[in-house]
Amino acid sequence: AQRVTQPEKLLSVFKGAPVELKCNYSYSGSPELFWYVQYSRQRLQLLLRHISRESIKGFTADLNKGETSFHLKKPFAQEEDSAMYYCALSTAAGNKLTFGGGTRVLVKP
Amino acid sequence: DAGITQSPRHKVTETGTPVTLRCHQTENHRYMYWYRQDPGHGLRLIHYSYGVKDTDKGEVSDGYSVSRSKTEDFLLTLESATSSQTSVYFCAISGKTGNTGELFFGEGSRLTVL
């Protein structure tokens, strides 16, 4: 069975500092990886997916199949980045997402 | 926001009582999901549906049942609520087949079982 691990429950950084959220997965096939974000009082929403290889709100994530990781990075954190972030994995076996435990990011002024 | 609504948004109930949460979508999406969100566990899939009357279990399905008699509605039922089912429940929808595309989430239903 697939599994997604986010080792940090809380990341606290100052505005303008780099931020990296770690995500590791276990799955023997070809996964599709996502980052979802939940801002305060808003719905959970897709931030980015590895297959599109795009940068959203300054965030990027690279799928490293050798290390089975999909870390999320932003070089200069902003206060509006404070939110809950979830890494998620989808497999070809079904139309389901498996989520990690989440990382809360707090960007201090 | 995608046309997806959950009801009730908040509910307090007592142990042993039945509870039904409703998810309603206006997007005509094929796939619907129920997740629960708990600190440290993230979101865990309870049940999902890939069409009318087609449902399957997720990783934490014990104590829950679902029904989908119409494309737009996906009901989650706790036959006899327990305190361990205190959680925030999220419904999600998706229209893509094969590998999951983007999921659209509802606003969540906060359930407290006393």
Short mmCIF file of N, CA and C in Angstrom, two decimals, chain A residues 16-73:
data_model
loop_
_atom_site.label_atom_id
_atom_site.label_comp_id
_atom_site.label_asym_id
_atom_site.label_seq_id
_atom_site.Cartn_x
_atom_site.Cartn_y
_atom_site.Cartn_z
N GLY A 16 10.76 36.33 3.99
CA GLY A 16 11.94 36.50 3.16
C GLY A 16 12.93 35.36 3.23
N ALA A 17 12.76 34.48 4.19
CA ALA A 17 13.66 33.33 4.32
C ALA A 17 13.16 32.21 3.42
N PRO A 18 14.06 31.29 3.05
CA PRO A 18 13.62 30.14 2.25
C PRO A 18 12.84 29.16 3.12
N VAL A 19 11.94 28.44 2.48
CA VAL A 19 11.18 27.42 3.19
C VAL A 19 11.15 26.16 2.33
N GLU A 20 11.34 25.01 3.00
CA GLU A 20 11.28 23.73 2.31
C GLU A 20 10.45 22.76 3.13
N LEU A 21 9.42 22.23 2.53
CA LEU A 21 8.56 21.25 3.18
C LEU A 21 8.90 19.88 2.61
N LYS A 22 9.20 18.96 3.49
CA LYS A 22 9.63 17.65 3.04
C LYS A 22 8.44 16.70 2.87
N CYS A 23 8.56 15.88 1.84
CA CYS A 23 7.55 14.87 1.57
C CYS A 23 8.26 13.64 1.03
N ASN A 24 8.04 12.51 1.66
CA ASN A 24 8.56 11.24 1.16
C ASN A 24 7.41 10.28 0.96
N TYR A 25 7.54 9.43 -0.01
CA TYR A 25 6.46 8.51 -0.31
C TYR A 25 7.00 7.11 -0.48
N SER A 26 6.11 6.15 -0.35
CA SER A 26 6.45 4.76 -0.65
C SER A 26 5.37 4.22 -1.57
N TYR A 27 5.82 3.81 -2.72
CA TYR A 27 4.92 3.23 -3.73
C TYR A 27 5.80 2.58 -4.78
N SER A 28 5.48 1.37 -5.15
CA SER A 28 6.35 0.62 -6.04
C SER A 28 6.17 0.97 -7.51
N GLY A 29 5.06 1.60 -7.86
CA GLY A 29 4.79 1.91 -9.26
C GLY A 29 5.14 3.35 -9.60
N SER A 30 4.46 3.89 -10.59
CA SER A 30 4.68 5.29 -11.00
C SER A 30 3.61 6.17 -10.36
N PRO A 31 4.00 6.95 -9.38
CA PRO A 31 3.00 7.76 -8.70
C PRO A 31 2.78 9.10 -9.39
N GLU A 32 1.68 9.70 -9.05
CA GLU A 32 1.46 11.10 -9.40
C GLU A 32 1.42 11.84 -8.07
N LEU A 33 2.24 12.89 -7.95
CA LEU A 33 2.38 13.60 -6.67
C LEU A 33 1.79 15.00 -6.75
N PHE A 34 1.22 15.42 -5.61
CA PHE A 34 0.56 16.71 -5.53
C PHE A 34 0.93 17.40 -4.21
N TRP A 35 0.81 18.72 -4.22
CA TRP A 35 0.79 19.49 -2.99
C TRP A 35 -0.53 20.23 -2.93
N TYR A 36 -1.22 20.06 -1.79
CA TYR A 36 -2.46 20.79 -1.53
C TYR A 36 -2.21 21.75 -0.38
N VAL A 37 -2.96 22.84 -0.36
CA VAL A 37 -2.80 23.86 0.67
C VAL A 37 -4.16 24.25 1.23
N GLN A 38 -4.18 24.51 2.53
CA GLN A 38 -5.40 24.98 3.19
C GLN A 38 -5.08 26.24 3.95
N TYR A 39 -5.49 27.38 3.40
CA TYR A 39 -5.33 28.65 4.09
C TYR A 39 -6.42 28.79 5.14
N SER A 40 -6.18 29.66 6.12
CA SER A 40 -7.14 29.84 7.20
C SER A 40 -8.52 30.19 6.65
N ARG A 41 -9.51 29.43 7.08
CA ARG A 41 -10.92 29.67 6.71
C ARG A 41 -11.17 29.52 5.21
N GLN A 42 -10.33 28.76 4.54
CA GLN A 42 -10.57 28.47 3.14
C GLN A 42 -10.58 26.96 2.92
N ARG A 43 -11.07 26.56 1.76
CA ARG A 43 -11.11 25.14 1.43
C ARG A 43 -9.72 24.63 1.07
N LEU A 44 -9.54 23.36 1.25
CA LEU A 44 -8.33 22.70 0.77
C LEU A 44 -8.31 22.82 -0.75
N GLN A 45 -7.15 23.19 -1.29
CA GLN A 45 -7.09 23.38 -2.74
C GLN A 45 -5.74 22.91 -3.27
N LEU A 46 -5.73 22.57 -4.53
CA LEU A 46 -4.50 22.11 -5.17
C LEU A 46 -3.53 23.27 -5.32
N LEU A 47 -2.28 23.05 -4.92
CA LEU A 47 -1.24 24.05 -5.12
C LEU A 47 -0.47 23.73 -6.40
N LEU A 48 0.07 22.52 -6.47
CA LEU A 48 0.73 22.13 -7.70
C LEU A 48 0.85 20.61 -7.78
N ARG A 49 1.11 20.14 -8.99
CA ARG A 49 1.29 18.71 -9.22
C ARG A 49 2.58 18.50 -9.99
N HIS A 50 3.24 17.37 -9.77
CA HIS A 50 4.58 17.20 -10.34
C HIS A 50 4.53 17.11 -11.86
N ILE A 51 3.44 16.61 -12.38
CA ILE A 51 3.40 16.34 -13.81
C ILE A 51 3.39 17.63 -14.63
N SER A 52 2.93 18.73 -14.02
CA SER A 52 2.86 19.98 -14.78
C SER A 52 4.16 20.76 -14.71
N ARG A 53 5.01 20.44 -13.71
CA ARG A 53 6.32 21.07 -13.58
C ARG A 53 6.24 22.59 -13.61
N GLU A 54 5.26 23.15 -12.97
CA GLU A 54 5.11 24.60 -12.98
C GLU A 54 5.38 25.17 -11.59
N SER A 55 5.56 26.47 -11.55
CA SER A 55 5.74 27.18 -10.29
C SER A 55 4.46 27.93 -9.99
N ILE A 56 3.93 27.71 -8.80
CA ILE A 56 2.70 28.37 -8.40
C ILE A 56 2.98 29.18 -7.15
N LYS A 57 2.66 30.47 -7.18
CA LYS A 57 2.89 31.37 -6.03
C LYS A 57 4.33 31.30 -5.56
N GLY A 58 5.24 31.04 -6.48
CA GLY A 58 6.66 31.00 -6.14
C GLY A 58 7.13 29.65 -5.61
N PHE A 59 6.22 28.70 -5.46
CA PHE A 59 6.56 27.36 -4.99
C PHE A 59 6.92 26.45 -6.15
N THR A 60 7.90 25.60 -5.92
CA THR A 60 8.24 24.55 -6.87
C THR A 60 8.42 23.25 -6.11
N ALA A 61 8.27 22.15 -6.82
CA ALA A 61 8.49 20.84 -6.23
C ALA A 61 9.01 19.91 -7.31
N ASP A 62 10.05 19.17 -6.98
CA ASP A 62 10.63 18.23 -7.93
C ASP A 62 10.46 16.82 -7.43
N LEU A 63 10.00 15.97 -8.32
CA LEU A 63 9.86 14.56 -7.98
C LEU A 63 11.21 13.88 -8.13
N ASN A 64 11.71 13.29 -7.07
CA ASN A 64 12.97 12.56 -7.07
C ASN A 64 12.64 11.08 -6.83
N LYS A 65 12.58 10.33 -7.92
CA LYS A 65 12.17 8.94 -7.79
C LYS A 65 13.22 8.10 -7.06
N GLY A 66 14.48 8.49 -7.19
CA GLY A 66 15.53 7.74 -6.50
C GLY A 66 15.41 7.84 -5.00
N GLU A 67 15.07 9.04 -4.52
CA GLU A 67 14.90 9.26 -3.09
C GLU A 67 13.45 9.18 -2.66
N THR A 68 12.57 8.88 -3.59
CA THR A 68 11.11 8.85 -3.35
C THR A 68 10.68 10.07 -2.55
N SER A 69 11.03 11.23 -3.08
CA SER A 69 10.68 12.48 -2.39
C SER A 69 10.03 13.46 -3.36
N PHE A 70 9.30 14.39 -2.76
CA PHE A 70 8.62 15.43 -3.54
C PHE A 70 8.55 16.67 -2.64
N HIS A 71 9.72 17.23 -2.37
CA HIS A 71 9.80 18.35 -1.44
C HIS A 71 9.31 19.64 -2.09
N LEU A 72 8.65 20.46 -1.30
CA LEU A 72 8.11 21.75 -1.77
C LEU A 72 9.03 22.87 -1.29
N LYS A 73 9.37 23.77 -2.21
CA LYS A 73 10.33 24.81 -1.86
C LYS A 73 9.85 26.18 -2.33
#
